[in-house]
Amino acid sequence: MFDAACKRLEDVTVMAIKPKQQAHAHWQSGRFKATLCSASQQRSNMDTVKLCELPPQIPTQAVLHPNTARNHHYVSQTEQRQHAFNTEVNANNQNVYRHAKAKQFERGSVGQSVNIDHNLSAQDLYTLAQLRDGQQYNMENWFVRYEGRFEADALAAKMLALGEHVLPEEVARVLKLKWLSLLRNPLNADHFIVRHLSQAWQPSLSQFAQTLEPYIHDRDDEARHKLAKQFGFTDKAYVSWLSFLYALLSDAVATPSWLERITDLLIRHPDIKIELFQDRQQAYTTVFADTGFALQAASTGLSVGFSLDPHHWLVCHIPEAFWQQMAQCWCEPAPETGKQTLQVLAADAGQAQLFNALMYKNAHSHVYAQQEQRARLA
């Protein structure tokens, strides 16, 4: 049964396209419509691909690769290791200290050492279908695209001089992983940021996502129901969430993927302001939440914070007007590279304390740190 399900799942992701006419999709009046484009129209469209359009060239090869990974992290290990307190040991043995959200204001509270290899993860969380030989189809290979260069990119960001820069591609890649972590984290599934963004992509992805749901239902019922319950989903909601996440990342649905389009808009749009705070003296220790981000919301907009390590963090400032009109922005040309700026600032105690307070506030149940003692945190 598993093999048959996987073959059907492959068929969904292998799209055979006729050479003369292809389905061309676009966002129009809030609905998802498909029209047939001629070959000449397709070539013209390729030169002016907009965020709301599915480009004419859809991959004809399978986009899923079977693997044996079952321990799926919703905050990647490479991100967590930036906060490890025992970096001298093998990566698989590195640990962070876990602090309960409820203990935020108890000075002297002690964190619990947890191994990163099994922290902020769940077995088969992103599994789409299982094979008899222990392999499965999941999204791990796609995640590796964003996680693979994080360590080097984060190091490059930490070395930037103070002042204004054209946004380095290393920092853009770091932010893409951070936004991916926010969107794929099951603890954030009902967060208003995810709900707001999903209003833009759901009409375009719903048909494709629904075709995947039967294959996810072919997974072991008991294990799937247990996993859904762990994160507060109904079984139906978990299957829908996973299906949409697949459609969001899949470059068989759109090239570039919808995730690429969304993150480009959130990173490169000229209305977005990005700041990098550096504590080069390592005078303060900051934390990261189990949700993966900090948030400060005001009538003027949102400030979304992401941790690089205990002494460096990024903040994306999103104006309220832009945030409310993002659905219309899908139809604008993709933001150009080399136009966005990055402001690198020296962090002070007040900024570190505010960042930690917002991380605690936005956490589901825990934050994680390099320091064991709560009183030693900024």
Short mmCIF file of C-alpha atoms in Angstrom, two decimals:
data_model
loop_
_atom_site.label_atom_id
_atom_site.label_comp_id
_atom_site.label_asym_id
_atom_site.label_seq_id
_atom_site.Cartn_x
_atom_site.Cartn_y
_atom_site.Cartn_z
CA MET A 1 0.00 0.00 0.00
CA PHE A 2 2.82 2.39 0.90
CA ASP A 3 4.62 1.78 -2.39
CA ALA A 4 1.44 2.37 -4.38
CA ALA A 5 0.77 5.59 -2.47
CA CYS A 6 4.28 6.82 -3.16
CA LYS A 7 3.96 6.06 -6.86
CA ARG A 8 0.74 8.08 -6.96
CA LEU A 9 2.43 10.89 -5.04
CA GLU A 10 5.26 10.92 -7.57
CA ASP A 11 2.69 11.16 -10.35
CA VAL A 12 1.28 14.30 -8.74
CA THR A 13 4.68 15.97 -8.65
CA VAL A 14 5.77 14.92 -12.14
CA MET A 15 3.91 17.25 -14.45
CA ALA A 16 4.01 16.28 -18.13
CA ILE A 17 3.49 19.42 -20.18
CA LYS A 18 2.43 19.50 -23.82
CA PRO A 19 4.98 21.35 -25.97
CA LYS A 20 2.57 23.67 -27.83
CA GLN A 21 0.25 24.79 -25.06
CA GLN A 22 0.72 24.95 -21.30
CA ALA A 23 -1.50 25.89 -18.41
CA HIS A 24 -0.63 29.40 -17.32
CA ALA A 25 -2.08 30.52 -14.01
CA HIS A 26 -2.41 33.91 -12.48
CA TRP A 27 -4.05 35.77 -9.63
CA GLN A 28 -7.09 37.72 -10.78
CA SER A 29 -9.79 39.39 -8.66
CA GLY A 30 -8.91 37.24 -5.68
CA ARG A 31 -9.45 33.94 -7.54
CA PHE A 32 -7.18 31.37 -9.11
CA LYS A 33 -7.78 31.05 -12.85
CA ALA A 34 -6.01 29.09 -15.57
CA THR A 35 -5.70 30.01 -19.22
CA LEU A 36 -3.83 28.53 -22.16
CA CYS A 37 -0.89 30.50 -23.47
CA SER A 38 0.80 30.16 -26.84
CA ALA A 39 4.52 29.39 -27.01
CA SER A 40 5.30 33.01 -27.98
CA GLN A 41 3.24 34.31 -25.05
CA GLN A 42 5.11 31.96 -22.74
CA ARG A 43 8.50 33.26 -23.86
CA SER A 44 7.31 36.83 -23.39
CA ASN A 45 5.94 36.01 -19.94
CA MET A 46 9.22 34.41 -18.88
CA ASP A 47 10.92 37.79 -19.26
CA THR A 48 8.39 39.55 -17.02
CA VAL A 49 7.39 36.98 -14.43
CA LYS A 50 5.30 38.58 -11.70
CA LEU A 51 4.81 37.37 -8.16
CA CYS A 52 1.19 36.45 -8.86
CA GLU A 53 1.95 34.28 -11.90
CA LEU A 54 2.95 30.67 -12.30
CA PRO A 55 5.78 30.74 -14.83
CA PRO A 56 5.33 28.76 -18.05
CA GLN A 57 8.18 26.30 -17.51
CA ILE A 58 7.06 23.70 -14.97
CA PRO A 59 9.65 21.03 -14.09
CA THR A 60 9.02 17.63 -15.67
CA GLN A 61 11.12 15.70 -13.16
CA ALA A 62 10.09 14.40 -9.75
CA VAL A 63 10.77 16.94 -7.03
CA LEU A 64 10.67 14.48 -4.14
CA HIS A 65 13.58 12.26 -3.19
CA PRO A 66 13.15 9.31 -0.82
CA ASN A 67 15.31 9.37 2.30
CA THR A 68 15.43 7.81 5.75
CA ALA A 69 15.22 11.01 7.85
CA ARG A 70 12.43 10.70 10.43
CA ASN A 71 13.52 13.17 13.12
CA HIS A 72 12.20 16.38 11.58
CA HIS A 73 13.24 19.70 13.16
CA TYR A 74 10.90 22.68 12.94
CA VAL A 75 13.73 24.91 14.22
CA SER A 76 16.78 23.62 12.38
CA GLN A 77 19.75 22.16 14.18
CA THR A 78 22.11 24.55 12.44
CA GLU A 79 20.19 27.51 13.90
CA GLN A 80 20.11 25.98 17.37
CA ARG A 81 23.83 25.21 17.35
CA GLN A 82 24.61 28.90 17.17
CA HIS A 83 23.40 28.98 20.81
CA ALA A 84 25.13 25.78 22.01
CA PHE A 85 27.11 26.08 25.23
CA ASN A 86 29.43 23.15 24.43
CA THR A 87 30.60 23.89 20.88
CA GLU A 88 33.88 22.05 21.52
CA VAL A 89 32.14 18.66 21.24
CA ASN A 90 30.80 16.86 18.16
CA ALA A 91 27.82 18.62 16.59
CA ASN A 92 25.50 15.70 17.42
CA ASN A 93 26.33 16.09 21.12
CA GLN A 94 25.84 19.84 21.44
CA ASN A 95 23.32 21.23 23.91
CA VAL A 96 21.40 24.40 24.74
CA TYR A 97 19.68 25.42 27.95
CA ARG A 98 15.88 25.38 27.93
CA HIS A 99 14.09 28.01 30.04
CA ALA A 100 10.37 27.83 30.75
CA LYS A 101 8.37 30.81 29.56
CA ALA A 102 6.58 30.89 32.92
CA LYS A 103 9.94 31.46 34.66
CA GLN A 104 10.75 34.66 32.75
CA PHE A 105 10.63 37.00 35.73
CA GLU A 106 12.11 34.63 38.33
CA ARG A 107 15.69 35.72 38.77
CA GLY A 108 17.97 32.83 39.52
CA SER A 109 15.83 30.24 37.74
CA VAL A 110 17.93 27.50 36.15
CA GLY A 111 17.64 26.23 32.60
CA GLN A 112 17.62 22.55 31.65
CA SER A 113 20.30 21.20 29.33
CA VAL A 114 18.76 19.60 26.21
CA ASN A 115 20.44 17.91 23.27
CA ILE A 116 19.93 19.77 20.01
CA ASP A 117 19.70 16.58 17.99
CA HIS A 118 16.26 15.87 19.49
CA ASN A 119 15.18 19.39 20.43
CA LEU A 120 12.36 21.25 18.66
CA SER A 121 11.66 18.27 16.44
CA ALA A 122 9.06 15.55 15.97
CA GLN A 123 9.15 12.16 14.32
CA ASP A 124 7.67 12.15 10.79
CA LEU A 125 6.35 15.72 11.15
CA TYR A 126 6.92 16.51 7.45
CA THR A 127 6.35 13.01 6.07
CA LEU A 128 4.20 12.87 2.94
CA ALA A 129 4.37 9.13 2.29
CA GLN A 130 6.23 6.13 3.69
CA LEU A 131 8.07 3.33 1.89
CA ARG A 132 8.41 -0.28 3.00
CA ASP A 133 12.21 -0.20 3.20
CA GLY A 134 12.23 2.50 5.89
CA GLN A 135 12.55 5.36 3.45
CA GLN A 136 9.94 8.03 2.99
CA TYR A 137 9.00 11.09 1.00
CA ASN A 138 9.29 14.25 3.09
CA MET A 139 10.42 17.85 2.77
CA GLU A 140 13.85 17.46 4.34
CA ASN A 141 15.70 17.82 1.03
CA TRP A 142 13.96 21.10 0.38
CA PHE A 143 14.80 22.36 3.85
CA VAL A 144 18.48 21.56 3.29
CA ARG A 145 18.50 24.10 0.44
CA TYR A 146 17.93 26.83 3.03
CA GLU A 147 19.84 25.32 5.95
CA GLY A 148 23.01 24.20 4.14
CA ARG A 149 24.77 27.59 4.01
CA PHE A 150 23.39 29.09 7.20
CA GLU A 151 26.52 28.73 9.33
CA ALA A 152 28.77 30.45 6.77
CA ASP A 153 26.16 33.11 5.99
CA ALA A 154 25.60 33.88 9.68
CA LEU A 155 29.36 34.25 10.18
CA ALA A 156 29.54 36.70 7.26
CA ALA A 157 26.70 38.73 8.79
CA LYS A 158 28.49 38.94 12.14
CA MET A 159 31.60 40.36 10.45
CA LEU A 160 29.81 43.30 8.79
CA ALA A 161 30.98 46.78 9.78
CA LEU A 162 28.60 49.16 11.51
CA GLY A 163 26.59 51.43 9.23
CA GLU A 164 24.45 51.09 6.13
CA HIS A 165 25.06 48.37 3.55
CA VAL A 166 23.42 47.13 0.39
CA LEU A 167 21.72 44.00 1.71
CA PRO A 168 24.30 41.21 1.37
CA GLU A 169 23.06 37.99 -0.20
CA GLU A 170 24.34 36.14 2.86
CA VAL A 171 21.93 38.08 5.07
CA ALA A 172 19.11 37.60 2.55
CA ARG A 173 19.67 33.82 2.70
CA VAL A 174 19.70 33.91 6.51
CA LEU A 175 16.36 35.72 6.48
CA LYS A 176 14.88 33.26 3.99
CA LEU A 177 15.66 30.42 6.39
CA LYS A 178 14.24 32.40 9.31
CA TRP A 179 10.97 33.08 7.49
CA LEU A 180 10.81 29.43 6.40
CA SER A 181 11.29 28.36 10.04
CA LEU A 182 8.45 30.66 11.06
CA LEU A 183 6.10 29.29 8.40
CA ARG A 184 6.92 25.59 8.83
CA ASN A 185 6.78 25.64 12.64
CA PRO A 186 3.59 23.84 13.76
CA LEU A 187 3.53 25.99 16.92
CA ASN A 188 2.89 28.97 14.63
CA ALA A 189 0.12 27.40 12.54
CA ASP A 190 -2.56 29.57 14.14
CA HIS A 191 -0.44 32.70 14.59
CA PHE A 192 -1.92 35.81 12.98
CA ILE A 193 1.22 36.31 10.83
CA VAL A 194 0.80 32.88 9.25
CA ARG A 195 -2.96 33.31 8.91
CA HIS A 196 -2.50 36.68 7.21
CA LEU A 197 0.10 35.42 4.74
CA SER A 198 -1.88 32.26 4.01
CA GLN A 199 -4.82 34.35 2.81
CA ALA A 200 -2.62 35.32 -0.13
CA TRP A 201 -1.37 31.90 -1.13
CA GLN A 202 -4.29 29.61 -0.28
CA PRO A 203 -6.52 30.50 -3.26
CA SER A 204 -3.68 29.73 -5.67
CA LEU A 205 -2.45 26.58 -3.93
CA SER A 206 -5.67 24.99 -2.66
CA GLN A 207 -6.32 22.82 -5.72
CA PHE A 208 -2.79 21.40 -5.72
CA ALA A 209 -2.74 20.94 -1.94
CA GLN A 210 -6.03 19.04 -2.00
CA THR A 211 -4.62 16.53 -4.49
CA LEU A 212 -1.95 15.62 -1.92
CA GLU A 213 -4.25 15.02 1.02
CA PRO A 214 -5.24 11.43 0.10
CA TYR A 215 -1.57 10.39 0.04
CA ILE A 216 -0.92 11.84 3.48
CA HIS A 217 -4.01 9.99 4.73
CA ASP A 218 -2.34 6.77 3.56
CA ARG A 219 0.19 7.18 6.39
CA ASP A 220 -0.24 5.18 9.58
CA ASP A 221 -3.42 6.52 11.17
CA GLU A 222 -2.43 6.10 14.81
CA ALA A 223 0.94 7.81 14.41
CA ARG A 224 -0.55 10.64 12.35
CA HIS A 225 -3.35 11.26 14.87
CA LYS A 226 -0.83 11.28 17.74
CA LEU A 227 1.35 13.79 15.91
CA ALA A 228 -1.62 16.04 15.14
CA LYS A 229 -2.70 15.99 18.79
CA GLN A 230 0.83 16.85 19.95
CA PHE A 231 0.66 20.20 18.17
CA GLY A 232 -3.02 20.94 18.76
CA PHE A 233 -4.25 20.02 15.28
CA THR A 234 -7.26 17.95 14.37
CA ASP A 235 -6.27 15.22 11.95
CA LYS A 236 -7.95 17.10 9.09
CA ALA A 237 -6.19 20.36 10.01
CA TYR A 238 -2.77 18.66 10.21
CA VAL A 239 -3.18 17.04 6.79
CA SER A 240 -4.28 20.36 5.30
CA TRP A 241 -1.39 22.24 6.95
CA LEU A 242 1.16 19.74 5.62
CA SER A 243 -0.36 19.77 2.13
CA PHE A 244 -0.22 23.54 1.89
CA LEU A 245 3.35 23.58 3.22
CA TYR A 246 4.34 21.16 0.46
CA ALA A 247 2.63 23.31 -2.17
CA LEU A 248 4.31 26.41 -0.77
CA LEU A 249 7.79 24.91 -1.16
CA SER A 250 7.26 22.91 -4.33
CA ASP A 251 8.98 24.13 -7.48
CA ALA A 252 6.64 21.87 -9.45
CA VAL A 253 3.83 24.25 -8.56
CA ALA A 254 5.78 27.40 -9.38
CA THR A 255 9.33 28.31 -10.28
CA PRO A 256 10.46 30.09 -8.22
CA SER A 257 8.36 28.52 -5.49
CA TRP A 258 5.72 30.50 -3.64
CA LEU A 259 8.01 30.45 -0.60
CA GLU A 260 10.70 32.19 -2.66
CA ARG A 261 8.22 34.79 -3.85
CA ILE A 262 6.88 35.49 -0.38
CA THR A 263 10.29 35.70 1.27
CA ASP A 264 11.64 37.92 -1.50
CA LEU A 265 8.75 40.29 -0.90
CA LEU A 266 9.32 40.27 2.88
CA ILE A 267 13.06 40.82 2.51
CA ARG A 268 13.63 42.89 -0.63
CA HIS A 269 10.61 45.17 -0.90
CA PRO A 270 11.70 48.81 -0.48
CA ASP A 271 9.11 49.44 2.24
CA ILE A 272 10.77 46.83 4.49
CA LYS A 273 13.50 48.08 6.83
CA ILE A 274 16.08 45.57 8.05
CA GLU A 275 18.45 46.01 11.00
CA LEU A 276 21.26 43.82 12.31
CA PHE A 277 22.23 44.30 15.96
CA GLN A 278 25.76 43.32 16.98
CA ASP A 279 27.03 42.84 20.53
CA ARG A 280 30.70 42.47 19.66
CA GLN A 281 31.82 42.79 23.28
CA GLN A 282 29.55 39.85 24.17
CA ALA A 283 28.26 41.84 27.12
CA TYR A 284 24.72 40.42 26.83
CA THR A 285 23.17 37.03 26.18
CA THR A 286 20.01 36.79 24.13
CA VAL A 287 17.65 33.86 23.67
CA PHE A 288 15.51 32.30 20.95
CA ALA A 289 11.93 31.09 21.33
CA ASP A 290 10.46 27.70 20.43
CA THR A 291 8.37 29.61 17.86
CA GLY A 292 11.59 30.86 16.24
CA PHE A 293 10.93 34.60 16.33
CA ALA A 294 10.21 37.69 18.42
CA LEU A 295 7.42 40.09 17.62
CA GLN A 296 6.52 43.67 18.43
CA ALA A 297 3.20 44.78 16.96
CA ALA A 298 2.02 48.40 16.91
CA SER A 299 -0.44 50.52 14.97
CA THR A 300 2.43 51.60 12.70
CA GLY A 301 3.42 48.04 11.75
CA LEU A 302 5.23 44.89 12.81
CA SER A 303 8.81 44.34 13.93
CA VAL A 304 9.81 40.69 13.55
CA GLY A 305 13.05 39.63 15.23
CA PHE A 306 15.25 36.62 14.48
CA SER A 307 18.25 35.43 16.47
CA LEU A 308 21.58 34.66 14.81
CA ASP A 309 23.42 33.73 18.01
CA PRO A 310 23.49 34.99 21.62
CA HIS A 311 25.11 38.27 20.53
CA HIS A 312 23.60 39.05 17.11
CA TRP A 313 20.01 39.41 15.93
CA LEU A 314 18.05 40.68 12.93
CA VAL A 315 14.85 42.74 12.90
CA CYS A 316 12.52 43.23 9.92
CA HIS A 317 10.27 46.29 10.22
CA ILE A 318 7.07 45.90 8.17
CA PRO A 319 4.87 49.02 7.84
CA GLU A 320 1.19 48.49 8.60
CA ALA A 321 0.03 49.79 5.21
CA PHE A 322 2.33 47.38 3.39
CA TRP A 323 1.30 44.48 5.64
CA GLN A 324 -2.39 45.03 4.98
CA GLN A 325 -1.87 45.30 1.21
CA MET A 326 0.49 42.37 0.74
CA ALA A 327 -2.08 40.34 -1.18
CA GLN A 328 -2.05 43.00 -3.89
CA CYS A 329 1.77 42.98 -3.95
CA TRP A 330 1.86 39.42 -5.35
CA CYS A 331 1.04 40.98 -8.72
CA GLU A 332 3.96 43.39 -8.67
CA PRO A 333 7.27 42.54 -10.37
CA ALA A 334 9.65 40.69 -8.07
CA PRO A 335 11.77 43.12 -6.03
CA GLU A 336 15.20 43.65 -7.55
CA THR A 337 18.36 42.50 -5.80
CA GLY A 338 20.84 45.20 -4.86
CA LYS A 339 18.12 47.72 -3.97
CA GLN A 340 17.40 46.82 -0.33
CA THR A 341 19.61 48.20 2.43
CA LEU A 342 20.73 46.79 5.77
CA GLN A 343 21.50 48.92 8.80
CA VAL A 344 24.11 47.40 11.14
CA LEU A 345 23.89 48.75 14.68
CA ALA A 346 25.85 48.33 17.90
CA ALA A 347 23.57 46.71 20.46
CA ASP A 348 23.13 48.12 23.94
CA ALA A 349 21.67 46.63 27.14
CA GLY A 350 18.21 48.08 26.58
CA GLN A 351 17.94 46.61 23.08
CA ALA A 352 19.13 43.19 24.26
CA GLN A 353 16.66 43.21 27.16
CA LEU A 354 13.79 44.21 24.86
CA PHE A 355 14.69 41.49 22.37
CA ASN A 356 14.70 38.87 25.13
CA ALA A 357 11.42 40.13 26.57
CA LEU A 358 9.77 39.89 23.13
CA MET A 359 11.20 36.40 22.58
CA TYR A 360 9.74 35.27 25.91
CA LYS A 361 6.41 36.91 25.12
CA ASN A 362 6.16 35.26 21.71
CA ALA A 363 7.31 31.83 22.89
CA HIS A 364 4.84 28.97 23.05
CA SER A 365 6.26 27.41 26.21
CA HIS A 366 10.09 27.71 26.21
CA VAL A 367 13.04 29.84 25.17
CA TYR A 368 16.58 28.53 24.67
CA ALA A 369 19.89 30.06 25.61
CA GLN A 370 23.61 29.56 25.92
CA GLN A 371 23.38 30.50 29.61
CA GLU A 372 22.05 28.27 32.36
CA GLN A 373 21.20 30.96 34.91
CA ARG A 374 18.21 33.19 34.19
CA ALA A 375 19.82 36.06 36.12
CA ARG A 376 22.75 36.12 33.70
CA LEU A 377 20.58 36.76 30.66
CA ALA A 378 20.28 40.31 29.35
#
